Coordinates of C-alpha atoms in Angstrom, one line a residue:
M1 CA 0.0 0.0 0.0
N2 CA 3.0 2.3 0.6
N3 CA 3.5 2.5 -3.2
L4 CA 0.1 4.0 -3.8
Q5 CA 0.3 7.4 -5.4
T6 CA -1.8 10.4 -4.4
V7 CA -2.1 13.8 -6.1
H8 CA -1.7 17.3 -4.9
I9 CA -4.5 19.9 -5.1
D10 CA -4.0 23.6 -4.6
P11 CA -5.6 25.0 -1.5
E12 CA -7.5 27.7 -3.5
R13 CA -8.8 25.0 -5.9
A14 CA -9.8 22.9 -2.9
L15 CA -12.3 25.6 -1.9
E16 CA -14.1 25.3 -5.2
K17 CA -15.8 22.1 -4.1
T18 CA -18.8 22.2 -6.4
E19 CA -16.8 22.9 -9.5
N20 CA -16.4 20.2 -12.2
L21 CA -13.0 18.7 -12.7
T22 CA -10.7 19.9 -15.4
Q23 CA -9.5 17.3 -18.0
G24 CA -6.2 16.9 -16.1
E25 CA -8.0 16.5 -12.7
Q26 CA -10.3 14.0 -14.3
T27 CA -7.4 11.9 -15.3
S28 CA -5.9 12.1 -11.8
F29 CA -9.3 11.2 -10.4
R30 CA -9.5 8.1 -12.6
K31 CA -6.0 7.0 -11.5
L32 CA -7.0 7.3 -7.8
I33 CA -10.1 5.2 -8.5
G34 CA -8.0 2.6 -10.2
Q35 CA -5.7 2.3 -7.2
L36 CA -8.6 2.1 -4.8
N37 CA -10.1 -0.7 -6.9
W38 CA -6.8 -2.6 -6.8
A39 CA -6.7 -2.4 -3.0
V40 CA -10.4 -3.3 -2.5
Q41 CA -10.1 -6.4 -4.8
G42 CA -6.9 -7.5 -3.1
S43 CA -7.1 -7.0 0.7
R44 CA -9.4 -4.1 1.7
P45 CA -13.0 -5.0 1.4
D46 CA -13.8 -2.4 4.1
M47 CA -13.2 0.3 1.5
A48 CA -15.6 -1.2 -1.0
F49 CA -18.4 1.3 -0.6
E50 CA -16.1 4.2 -1.1
L51 CA -15.0 2.6 -4.4
I52 CA -18.5 2.1 -5.6
S53 CA -19.7 5.6 -4.5
L54 CA -16.7 7.3 -6.2
S55 CA -17.0 5.2 -9.3
T56 CA -20.5 6.5 -9.9
K57 CA -19.0 10.0 -10.2
L58 CA -16.6 9.2 -13.0
Q59 CA -18.7 11.1 -15.6
C60 CA -19.6 14.1 -13.4
A61 CA -16.9 14.4 -10.7
T62 CA -16.4 17.6 -8.8
V63 CA -13.5 19.0 -6.8
S64 CA -15.2 17.6 -3.7
D65 CA -15.1 14.1 -5.2
L66 CA -11.4 14.5 -6.0
I67 CA -10.6 15.5 -2.4
R68 CA -12.6 12.5 -1.1
A69 CA -10.6 10.2 -3.4
I70 CA -7.3 11.6 -2.1
K71 CA -8.5 11.0 1.5
Q72 CA -9.3 7.4 0.7
I73 CA -5.9 6.7 -0.8
N74 CA -4.2 8.3 2.3
R75 CA -6.5 6.1 4.5
L76 CA -5.3 3.0 2.6
K77 CA -1.7 4.0 3.3
D78 CA -2.3 4.8 7.0
I79 CA -4.0 1.5 8.0
D80 CA -2.2 -1.8 7.5
S81 CA -4.1 -4.7 6.1
V82 CA -3.0 -8.3 6.3
L83 CA -4.9 -11.4 5.1
N84 CA -4.4 -14.5 7.2
F85 CA -5.1 -17.9 5.7
P86 CA -4.7 -20.3 8.7
K87 CA -4.5 -24.1 8.3
L88 CA -7.9 -25.5 8.7
Q89 CA -7.8 -28.2 11.4
C90 CA -10.7 -30.5 11.1
D91 CA -12.3 -33.3 9.1
K92 CA -13.3 -32.2 5.6
S93 CA -16.9 -32.9 6.4
E94 CA -16.8 -30.4 9.3
L95 CA -16.0 -27.4 7.1
K96 CA -18.5 -24.7 6.7
L97 CA -19.1 -21.8 4.3
V98 CA -20.0 -18.8 6.4
L99 CA -21.7 -15.9 4.5
Y100 CA -22.4 -12.3 5.7
T101 CA -24.6 -10.2 3.4
D102 CA -25.8 -6.6 3.8
A103 CA -27.5 -3.9 1.7
S104 CA -28.3 -0.2 1.9
L105 CA -31.3 1.4 0.2
G106 CA -31.0 4.5 -1.9
N107 CA -27.5 5.6 -1.0
L108 CA -26.2 6.0 -4.6
N109 CA -27.0 8.2 -7.5
N110 CA -29.0 10.8 -5.6
G111 CA -31.1 8.2 -3.9
L112 CA -32.0 6.1 -6.9
G113 CA -29.3 3.4 -6.5
S114 CA -28.8 0.9 -3.7
T115 CA -25.8 -1.1 -2.6
A116 CA -25.4 -4.8 -1.9
A117 CA -22.4 -6.7 -0.5
H118 CA -21.4 -10.1 0.8
I119 CA -18.3 -11.7 2.1
L120 CA -17.6 -15.4 2.4
W121 CA -15.3 -17.5 4.6
L122 CA -14.4 -21.2 4.7
V123 CA -14.4 -22.0 8.4
D124 CA -13.4 -25.1 10.5
S125 CA -14.7 -26.3 13.8
N126 CA -12.1 -24.2 15.7
H127 CA -13.3 -21.0 14.1
N128 CA -10.2 -20.8 11.9
S129 CA -11.3 -18.9 8.8
C130 CA -10.0 -18.3 5.3
P131 CA -11.6 -15.6 3.2
I132 CA -12.9 -17.0 -0.1
S133 CA -14.6 -14.2 -1.8
W134 CA -16.1 -10.7 -1.3
H135 CA -18.2 -8.5 -3.5
S136 CA -19.8 -5.1 -3.3
A137 CA -21.7 -3.4 -6.0
K138 CA -24.6 -1.2 -7.0
I139 CA -27.8 -3.3 -7.2
K140 CA -28.6 -3.7 -10.9
R141 CA -32.2 -2.7 -10.6
V142 CA -34.0 0.1 -8.7
V143 CA -35.5 -1.4 -5.5
R144 CA -38.3 0.2 -3.5
S145 CA -37.6 -1.2 -0.1
T146 CA -34.9 -2.3 2.3
L147 CA -36.4 -5.8 2.2
A148 CA -35.9 -6.0 -1.5
A149 CA -32.3 -4.7 -1.3
E150 CA -31.4 -7.2 1.5
M151 CA -33.1 -10.1 -0.3
L152 CA -31.2 -9.5 -3.6
S153 CA -28.0 -9.2 -1.7
L154 CA -28.6 -12.4 0.1
Q155 CA -29.6 -14.2 -3.1
E156 CA -26.4 -13.1 -4.8
G157 CA -24.3 -14.2 -1.8
L158 CA -25.9 -17.6 -1.7
E159 CA -25.2 -18.1 -5.4
S160 CA -21.6 -17.4 -4.6
C161 CA -21.7 -20.0 -1.8
V162 CA -23.1 -22.7 -4.1
Y163 CA -20.5 -21.9 -6.8
Y164 CA -17.5 -22.0 -4.4
R165 CA -18.8 -25.1 -2.6
S166 CA -18.9 -26.9 -6.0
I167 CA -15.3 -26.0 -6.6
L168 CA -14.2 -27.1 -3.1
T169 CA -16.1 -30.4 -3.1
N170 CA -14.5 -31.3 -6.5
L171 CA -11.0 -30.4 -5.1
L172 CA -11.6 -32.3 -1.8
G173 CA -13.4 -35.3 -3.3
I174 CA -16.4 -34.9 -1.0
D175 CA -20.2 -34.5 -1.4
P176 CA -21.6 -31.0 -1.5
S177 CA -23.8 -31.9 1.4
D178 CA -20.7 -32.3 3.6
I179 CA -20.0 -28.5 3.5
D180 CA -22.8 -26.6 5.2
I181 CA -23.7 -23.1 4.1
I182 CA -24.7 -20.7 6.9
A183 CA -25.7 -17.1 6.1
Y184 CA -26.1 -14.1 8.4
V185 CA -28.3 -11.0 7.7
D186 CA -29.1 -8.1 10.0
N187 CA -32.6 -7.5 8.8
K188 CA -35.4 -9.5 10.6
S189 CA -37.8 -8.9 7.8
V190 CA -35.6 -11.0 5.5
I191 CA -35.8 -13.9 8.0
E192 CA -39.6 -13.5 8.3
G193 CA -40.1 -13.2 4.5
I194 CA -38.2 -16.5 3.9
A195 CA -40.2 -18.3 6.6
S196 CA -43.6 -16.9 5.6
T197 CA -46.0 -18.3 3.0
K198 CA -47.6 -14.9 2.5
L199 CA -46.6 -13.2 -0.7
V200 CA -45.0 -9.8 -0.7
D201 CA -46.5 -6.9 -2.7
D202 CA -43.5 -6.5 -4.9
K203 CA -44.1 -9.1 -7.6
R204 CA -40.6 -9.2 -8.9
L205 CA -39.3 -9.8 -5.4
R206 CA -41.6 -12.8 -5.0
I207 CA -39.4 -14.7 -7.5
D208 CA -36.2 -13.9 -5.6
I209 CA -37.7 -14.9 -2.3
A210 CA -39.0 -18.2 -3.8
A211 CA -35.5 -19.0 -5.1
I212 CA -34.1 -18.6 -1.6
Q213 CA -36.9 -20.6 0.0
E214 CA -36.2 -23.4 -2.5
S215 CA -32.5 -23.4 -1.5
V216 CA -33.5 -23.8 2.2
Q217 CA -36.1 -26.5 1.5
K218 CA -33.7 -28.5 -0.6
H219 CA -31.1 -28.2 2.1
E220 CA -28.7 -26.5 -0.2
V221 CA -28.4 -23.9 2.6
K222 CA -28.4 -25.1 6.1
H223 CA -29.3 -21.9 8.0
I224 CA -30.1 -18.3 7.3
K225 CA -29.8 -16.4 10.6
W226 CA -30.4 -12.9 12.0
I227 CA -27.6 -11.0 13.7
K228 CA -27.3 -7.6 15.3
G229 CA -26.2 -4.8 13.1
D230 CA -23.0 -4.4 15.1
D231 CA -22.1 -8.0 14.3
Q232 CA -22.7 -7.6 10.6
L233 CA -19.2 -7.8 9.1
A234 CA -20.4 -6.7 5.6
N235 CA -21.9 -3.5 7.1
C236 CA -18.9 -1.3 6.1
M237 CA -19.1 -2.6 2.5
T238 CA -22.5 -1.0 1.9
K239 CA -22.5 2.4 3.6
R240 CA -20.2 5.3 4.4
G241 CA -19.0 5.8 8.0
A242 CA -19.6 2.2 9.1
N243 CA -16.8 0.7 11.3
G244 CA -14.6 -1.5 9.2
F245 CA -12.0 -2.4 11.9
T246 CA -13.9 -5.5 13.0
L247 CA -13.8 -6.9 9.5
L248 CA -10.1 -6.1 9.2
K249 CA -9.5 -7.8 12.5
V250 CA -11.2 -11.0 11.4
L251 CA -9.2 -11.0 8.2
H252 CA -5.9 -10.3 10.0
Q253 CA -6.4 -12.9 12.8
G254 CA -7.9 -15.6 10.6
L255 CA -10.5 -16.3 13.3
I256 CA -14.3 -15.7 13.1
Y257 CA -16.7 -16.1 16.0
F258 CA -20.2 -16.1 14.6
P259 CA -23.4 -16.3 16.7

């Protein structure tokens, strides 16, 4: 991270926060976004929301956006990030895929776009954990409720779980049913919606809920559980200002203690 390059902005120019960037500043802004993307993909999922939010400004960035991008690069350089991949010490059939998913409604594109994120670990019976995948992005369609955003995030996360479980079981020579999938969300309405037979008003969302319900009924997913917002490790990946140090601690220690 020490090799990341920032840019200098003149103090007088920094006061013109609402002004559009010049062509040269736009080039610098894109370079900063590229560096931020490299860091997020490699070892800093806690910065994922900042990357998404700034990326939506590429066509209409202002001086304020450039200053914010500079601050994020400095933040990357100030905070060390280490990924720990501990040796998993248990029988192959005791391994679990542990998924955390989160979403935020209307926090992109002036309230029209929403953010979804998930992060996935392979965990043994002693809580040793290896990060397998993380992803944060703008939800592809406009959603009208927090429930819809959270459901779509959960569905995408579960699809990742099934995909990586297929790869792992082929490598380990075991049956897919030997690796349980456990998902955690911090929205109780999601848990209630999956357990309920009552249809939601949003007709498009009904299909997504039905797909998740089918995964549970077929035992492709063992548990979908509710956790408190403070315990949601994907929280910092969907909103600005959320504490990302807990997530970095888990990645650094290679230990995850889930409810």
